[in-house]
C-alpha positions as protocol buffer text, in pm:
chain_id: "A"
residue {
  index: 1
  type: MET
  ca { x: 35 y: 10 z: -18 }
}
residue {
  index: 2
  type: GLN
  ca { x: 306 y: 229 z: 73 }
}
residue {
  index: 3
  type: MET
  ca { x: 460 y: 201 z: -263 }
}
residue {
  index: 4
  type: VAL
  ca { x: 111 y: 251 z: -428 }
}
residue {
  index: 5
  type: LYS
  ca { x: 44 y: 581 z: -202 }
}
residue {
  index: 6
  type: LYS
  ca { x: 407 y: 679 z: -283 }
}
residue {
  index: 7
  type: SER
  ca { x: 418 y: 619 z: -645 }
}
residue {
  index: 8
  type: GLY
  ca { x: 27 y: 811 z: -677 }
}
residue {
  index: 9
  type: ILE
  ca { x: 264 y: 1131 z: -495 }
}
residue {
  index: 10
  type: VAL
  ca { x: 516 y: 1104 z: -749 }
}
residue {
  index: 11
  type: LEU
  ca { x: 294 y: 1100 z: -1035 }
}
residue {
  index: 12
  type: ILE
  ca { x: 72 y: 1420 z: -872 }
}
residue {
  index: 13
  type: VAL
  ca { x: 380 y: 1601 z: -827 }
}
residue {
  index: 14
  type: ALA
  ca { x: 500 y: 1513 z: -1178 }
}
residue {
  index: 15
  type: TRP
  ca { x: 174 y: 1643 z: -1344 }
}
residue {
  index: 16
  type: PHE
  ca { x: 182 y: 2004 z: -1162 }
}
residue {
  index: 17
  type: ALA
  ca { x: 545 y: 2020 z: -1198 }
}
residue {
  index: 18
  type: ILE
  ca { x: 457 y: 1984 z: -1601 }
}
residue {
  index: 19
  type: LEU
  ca { x: 165 y: 2198 z: -1598 }
}
residue {
  index: 20
  type: VAL
  ca { x: 357 y: 2475 z: -1386 }
}
residue {
  index: 21
  type: MET
  ca { x: 663 y: 2483 z: -1548 }
}
residue {
  index: 22
  type: MET
  ca { x: 523 y: 2427 z: -1916 }
}
residue {
  index: 23
  type: PRO
  ca { x: 629 y: 2708 z: -2147 }
}
residue {
  index: 24
  type: LYS
  ca { x: 238 y: 2805 z: -2240 }
}
residue {
  index: 25
  type: GLN
  ca { x: 395 y: 3130 z: -2466 }
}
residue {
  index: 26
  type: ALA
  ca { x: 561 y: 2915 z: -2649 }
}
residue {
  index: 27
  type: PHE
  ca { x: 210 y: 2638 z: -2764 }
}
residue {
  index: 28
  type: TYR
  ca { x: 7 y: 2985 z: -2793 }
}
residue {
  index: 29
  type: TYR
  ca { x: 274 y: 3067 z: -3072 }
}
residue {
  index: 30
  type: LYS
  ca { x: 254 y: 2724 z: -3211 }
}
residue {
  index: 31
  type: LEU
  ca { x: -114 y: 2830 z: -3222 }
}
residue {
  index: 32
  type: GLU
  ca { x: -54 y: 3113 z: -3415 }
}
residue {
  index: 33
  type: GLU
  ca { x: 130 y: 2957 z: -3627 }
}
residue {
  index: 34
  type: ALA
  ca { x: -138 y: 2715 z: -3707 }
}
residue {
  index: 35
  type: LEU
  ca { x: -398 y: 2974 z: -3760 }
}
residue {
  index: 36
  type: ALA
  ca { x: -160 y: 3149 z: -4009 }
}
residue {
  index: 37
  type: GLU
  ca { x: -178 y: 2860 z: -4262 }
}
residue {
  index: 38
  type: GLN
  ca { x: -543 y: 2958 z: -4245 }
}
residue {
  index: 39
  type: GLU
  ca { x: -483 y: 3311 z: -4327 }
}
residue {
  index: 40
  type: ILE
  ca { x: -591 y: 3398 z: -3961 }
}
residue {
  index: 41
  type: LYS
  ca { x: -344 y: 3619 z: -3743 }
}
residue {
  index: 42
  type: LEU
  ca { x: -378 y: 3719 z: -3389 }
}
residue {
  index: 43
  type: ASN
  ca { x: -222 y: 4040 z: -3291 }
}
residue {
  index: 44
  type: GLU
  ca { x: -263 y: 4061 z: -2934 }
}
residue {
  index: 45
  type: GLU
  ca { x: -186 y: 4392 z: -2654 }
}
residue {
  index: 46
  type: LYS
  ca { x: 2 y: 4204 z: -2410 }
}
residue {
  index: 47
  type: ILE
  ca { x: 63 y: 3845 z: -2276 }
}
residue {
  index: 48
  type: ASP
  ca { x: -8 y: 3723 z: -1937 }
}
residue {
  index: 49
  type: GLU
  ca { x: 72 y: 3353 z: -1800 }
}
residue {
  index: 50
  type: GLY
  ca { x: -7 y: 3226 z: -1464 }
}
residue {
  index: 51
  type: PHE
  ca { x: 59 y: 2905 z: -1315 }
}
residue {
  index: 52
  type: PHE
  ca { x: -169 y: 2697 z: -1529 }
}
residue {
  index: 53
  type: SER
  ca { x: -342 y: 2975 z: -1800 }
}
residue {
  index: 54
  type: LEU
  ca { x: -238 y: 3206 z: -2073 }
}
residue {
  index: 55
  type: LYS
  ca { x: -423 y: 3578 z: -2101 }
}
residue {
  index: 56
  type: LEU
  ca { x: -415 y: 3786 z: -2370 }
}
residue {
  index: 57
  type: HIS
  ca { x: -565 y: 4115 z: -2325 }
}
residue {
  index: 58
  type: GLN
  ca { x: -661 y: 4311 z: -2642 }
}
residue {
  index: 59
  type: VAL
  ca { x: -671 y: 4101 z: -2953 }
}
residue {
  index: 60
  type: THR
  ca { x: -764 y: 4167 z: -3288 }
}
residue {
  index: 61
  type: VAL
  ca { x: -864 y: 3896 z: -3497 }
}
residue {
  index: 62
  type: TYR
  ca { x: -762 y: 3923 z: -3887 }
}
residue {
  index: 63
  type: PHE
  ca { x: -827 y: 3728 z: -4193 }
}
residue {
  index: 64
  type: LYS
  ca { x: -629 y: 3752 z: -4524 }
}
residue {
  index: 65
  type: GLY
  ca { x: -516 y: 4115 z: -4328 }
}
residue {
  index: 66
  type: ILE
  ca { x: -850 y: 4264 z: -4321 }
}
residue {
  index: 67
  type: PRO
  ca { x: -965 y: 4296 z: -3882 }
}
residue {
  index: 68
  type: VAL
  ca { x: -1232 y: 4079 z: -3836 }
}
residue {
  index: 69
  type: ALA
  ca { x: -1299 y: 4117 z: -3461 }
}
residue {
  index: 70
  type: THR
  ca { x: -1167 y: 4220 z: -3146 }
}
residue {
  index: 71
  type: ILE
  ca { x: -1170 y: 4006 z: -2777 }
}
residue {
  index: 72
  type: GLU
  ca { x: -1118 y: 4228 z: -2481 }
}
residue {
  index: 73
  type: GLU
  ca { x: -921 y: 3935 z: -2325 }
}
residue {
  index: 74
  type: MET
  ca { x: -880 y: 3554 z: -2442 }
}
residue {
  index: 75
  type: GLY
  ca { x: -775 y: 3300 z: -2111 }
}
residue {
  index: 76
  type: LEU
  ca { x: -592 y: 2969 z: -2254 }
}
residue {
  index: 77
  type: CYS
  ca { x: -597 y: 2685 z: -1970 }
}
residue {
  index: 78
  type: THR
  ca { x: -517 y: 2352 z: -1980 }
}
residue {
  index: 79
  type: LEU
  ca { x: -427 y: 2065 z: -1739 }
}
residue {
  index: 80
  type: LEU
  ca { x: -324 y: 1837 z: -1976 }
}
residue {
  index: 81
  type: PHE
  ca { x: -667 y: 1619 z: -1962 }
}
residue {
  index: 82
  type: TYR
  ca { x: -893 y: 1915 z: -1971 }
}
residue {
  index: 83
  type: SER
  ca { x: -806 y: 2269 z: -2195 }
}
residue {
  index: 84
  type: SER
  ca { x: -1052 y: 2545 z: -2175 }
}
residue {
  index: 85
  type: LEU
  ca { x: -1026 y: 2895 z: -2430 }
}
residue {
  index: 86
  type: GLU
  ca { x: -1261 y: 3197 z: -2301 }
}
residue {
  index: 87
  type: LEU
  ca { x: -1322 y: 3483 z: -2497 }
}
residue {
  index: 88
  type: GLN
  ca { x: -1466 y: 3795 z: -2316 }
}
residue {
  index: 89
  type: GLY
  ca { x: -1599 y: 4121 z: -2540 }
}
residue {
  index: 90
  type: LEU
  ca { x: -1567 y: 3943 z: -2888 }
}
residue {
  index: 91
  type: HIS
  ca { x: -1642 y: 4239 z: -3107 }
}
residue {
  index: 92
  type: VAL
  ca { x: -1746 y: 4142 z: -3484 }
}
residue {
  index: 93
  type: ASP
  ca { x: -1663 y: 4445 z: -3695 }
}
residue {
  index: 94
  type: ASP
  ca { x: -1994 y: 4622 z: -3869 }
}
residue {
  index: 95
  type: SER
  ca { x: -1917 y: 4452 z: -4198 }
}
residue {
  index: 96
  type: LEU
  ca { x: -2024 y: 4164 z: -4061 }
}
residue {
  index: 97
  type: LYS
  ca { x: -2294 y: 4249 z: -3834 }
}
residue {
  index: 98
  type: ARG
  ca { x: -2558 y: 4035 z: -4162 }
}
residue {
  index: 99
  type: MET
  ca { x: -2407 y: 3672 z: -4106 }
}
residue {
  index: 100
  type: VAL
  ca { x: -2285 y: 3708 z: -3709 }
}
residue {
  index: 101
  type: PRO
  ca { x: -2405 y: 3821 z: -3434 }
}
residue {
  index: 102
  type: GLN
  ca { x: -2224 y: 4144 z: -3361 }
}
residue {
  index: 103
  type: GLU
  ca { x: -2116 y: 4169 z: -2970 }
}
residue {
  index: 104
  type: THR
  ca { x: -2067 y: 3849 z: -2756 }
}
residue {
  index: 105
  type: LYS
  ca { x: -2033 y: 3911 z: -2370 }
}
residue {
  index: 106
  type: GLN
  ca { x: -1818 y: 3507 z: -2305 }
}
residue {
  index: 107
  type: ALA
  ca { x: -1769 y: 3238 z: -2518 }
}
residue {
  index: 108
  type: TRP
  ca { x: -1572 y: 2915 z: -2387 }
}
residue {
  index: 109
  type: LEU
  ca { x: -1462 y: 2656 z: -2574 }
}
residue {
  index: 110
  type: SER
  ca { x: -1365 y: 2308 z: -2397 }
}
residue {
  index: 111
  type: HIS
  ca { x: -1205 y: 2026 z: -2501 }
}
residue {
  index: 112
  type: SER
  ca { x: -1142 y: 1673 z: -2283 }
}
residue {
  index: 113
  type: ILE
  ca { x: -916 y: 1353 z: -2307 }
}
residue {
  index: 114
  type: LEU
  ca { x: -1290 y: 1168 z: -2236 }
}
residue {
  index: 115
  type: SER
  ca { x: -1420 y: 1278 z: -2554 }
}
residue {
  index: 116
  type: PRO
  ca { x: -1120 y: 1382 z: -2808 }
}
residue {
  index: 117
  type: LEU
  ca { x: -1259 y: 1428 z: -3106 }
}
residue {
  index: 118
  type: GLU
  ca { x: -1567 y: 1704 z: -2978 }
}
residue {
  index: 119
  type: VAL
  ca { x: -1515 y: 2061 z: -2848 }
}
residue {
  index: 120
  type: SER
  ca { x: -1786 y: 2244 z: -2626 }
}
residue {
  index: 121
  type: VAL
  ca { x: -1920 y: 2528 z: -2722 }
}
residue {
  index: 122
  type: ASP
  ca { x: -2109 y: 2747 z: -2474 }
}
residue {
  index: 123
  type: ALA
  ca { x: -2156 y: 3131 z: -2521 }
}
residue {
  index: 124
  type: GLU
  ca { x: -2380 y: 3433 z: -2455 }
}
residue {
  index: 125
  type: GLY
  ca { x: -2433 y: 3747 z: -2626 }
}
residue {
  index: 126
  type: SER
  ca { x: -2661 y: 3991 z: -2758 }
}
residue {
  index: 127
  type: PHE
  ca { x: -2861 y: 3705 z: -2930 }
}
residue {
  index: 128
  type: GLY
  ca { x: -2926 y: 3524 z: -2601 }
}
residue {
  index: 129
  type: GLY
  ca { x: -2709 y: 3233 z: -2505 }
}
residue {
  index: 130
  type: LEU
  ca { x: -2625 y: 2925 z: -2709 }
}
residue {
  index: 131
  type: THR
  ca { x: -2472 y: 2577 z: -2657 }
}
residue {
  index: 132
  type: GLY
  ca { x: -2318 y: 2325 z: -2924 }
}
residue {
  index: 133
  type: THR
  ca { x: -2055 y: 2120 z: -3031 }
}
residue {
  index: 134
  type: ILE
  ca { x: -1758 y: 2081 z: -3281 }
}
residue {
  index: 135
  type: ASP
  ca { x: -1748 y: 1742 z: -3427 }
}
residue {
  index: 136
  type: LEU
  ca { x: -1368 y: 1716 z: -3532 }
}
residue {
  index: 137
  type: ASN
  ca { x: -1427 y: 1355 z: -3668 }
}
residue {
  index: 138
  type: ALA
  ca { x: -1731 y: 1437 z: -3888 }
}
residue {
  index: 139
  type: ARG
  ca { x: -1571 y: 1822 z: -3916 }
}
residue {
  index: 140
  type: THR
  ca { x: -1924 y: 1939 z: -3847 }
}
residue {
  index: 141
  type: VAL
  ca { x: -2065 y: 2203 z: -3593 }
}
residue {
  index: 142
  type: HIS
  ca { x: -2422 y: 2181 z: -3401 }
}
residue {
  index: 143
  type: LEU
  ca { x: -2532 y: 2521 z: -3198 }
}
residue {
  index: 144
  type: ASP
  ca { x: -2879 y: 2502 z: -3037 }
}
residue {
  index: 145
  type: PHE
  ca { x: -2959 y: 2854 z: -2954 }
}
residue {
  index: 146
  type: ASN
  ca { x: -3128 y: 2812 z: -2557 }
}
residue {
  index: 147
  type: GLU
  ca { x: -3244 y: 3205 z: -2592 }
}
residue {
  index: 148
  type: SER
  ca { x: -3365 y: 3372 z: -2873 }
}
residue {
  index: 149
  type: LYS
  ca { x: -3278 y: 3729 z: -2879 }
}
residue {
  index: 150
  type: HIS
  ca { x: -3206 y: 3960 z: -3124 }
}
residue {
  index: 151
  type: ILE
  ca { x: -3168 y: 3696 z: -3393 }
}
residue {
  index: 152
  type: GLU
  ca { x: -3370 y: 3820 z: -3700 }
}
residue {
  index: 153
  type: MET
  ca { x: -3004 y: 3852 z: -3890 }
}
residue {
  index: 154
  type: LEU
  ca { x: -2907 y: 3496 z: -3862 }
}
residue {
  index: 155
  type: LYS
  ca { x: -3247 y: 3304 z: -3893 }
}
residue {
  index: 156
  type: PRO
  ca { x: -3214 y: 3256 z: -4276 }
}
residue {
  index: 157
  type: GLN
  ca { x: -2937 y: 3032 z: -4138 }
}
residue {
  index: 158
  type: LEU
  ca { x: -3076 y: 2907 z: -3900 }
}
residue {
  index: 159
  type: LYS
  ca { x: -3265 y: 2576 z: -3878 }
}
residue {
  index: 160
  type: LYS
  ca { x: -3618 y: 2556 z: -3633 }
}
residue {
  index: 161
  type: SER
  ca { x: -3658 y: 2221 z: -3428 }
}
residue {
  index: 162
  type: GLU
  ca { x: -3936 y: 2163 z: -3164 }
}
residue {
  index: 163
  type: LYS
  ca { x: -3679 y: 2266 z: -2903 }
}
residue {
  index: 164
  type: GLY
  ca { x: -3589 y: 2562 z: -3078 }
}
residue {
  index: 165
  type: TRP
  ca { x: -3342 y: 2731 z: -3347 }
}
residue {
  index: 166
  type: PHE
  ca { x: -3038 y: 2581 z: -3396 }
}
residue {
  index: 167
  type: TYR
  ca { x: -2762 y: 2617 z: -3634 }
}
residue {
  index: 168
  type: GLU
  ca { x: -2545 y: 2330 z: -3845 }
}
residue {
  index: 169
  type: THR
  ca { x: -2245 y: 2279 z: -4073 }
}
residue {
  index: 170
  type: SER
  ca { x: -1965 y: 2140 z: -4211 }
}
residue {
  index: 171
  type: PHE
  ca { x: -1613 y: 2252 z: -4231 }
}
């Protein structure tokens, strides 16, 4: 029993040390490189690194050199088995307001090793609230609108079910 206890403590200490010493900024720069292949660039004003997280402040998102959105704060947290991305204050450019909601107060994307091919999505904004999933294997996105406030501009792209409005697409 002592051997199991000591092994467990060593594993927990090693896991904690890996998380604390993990080069989070290098991880973020690798993410930027992957986005650059899709012609998406991020320009942040300030980067703060914590024990388990990385926070970016005043992020401007560029697509093919054109600014399309600004994010007040973006937080990336990883525990190796579970990772999450939190966006606060997402404002989409005025030129896109007919296709997507212009203001999103908060959005959360999370990924767990228990379901490695699925990313969960939750968001709140001028449109109300939504929950959904991104299936990485089937390459599909399914978003359910929990509250349907101010979604008139989205209705041509949404479908209606007995539970309410939803959006579905593939990528």
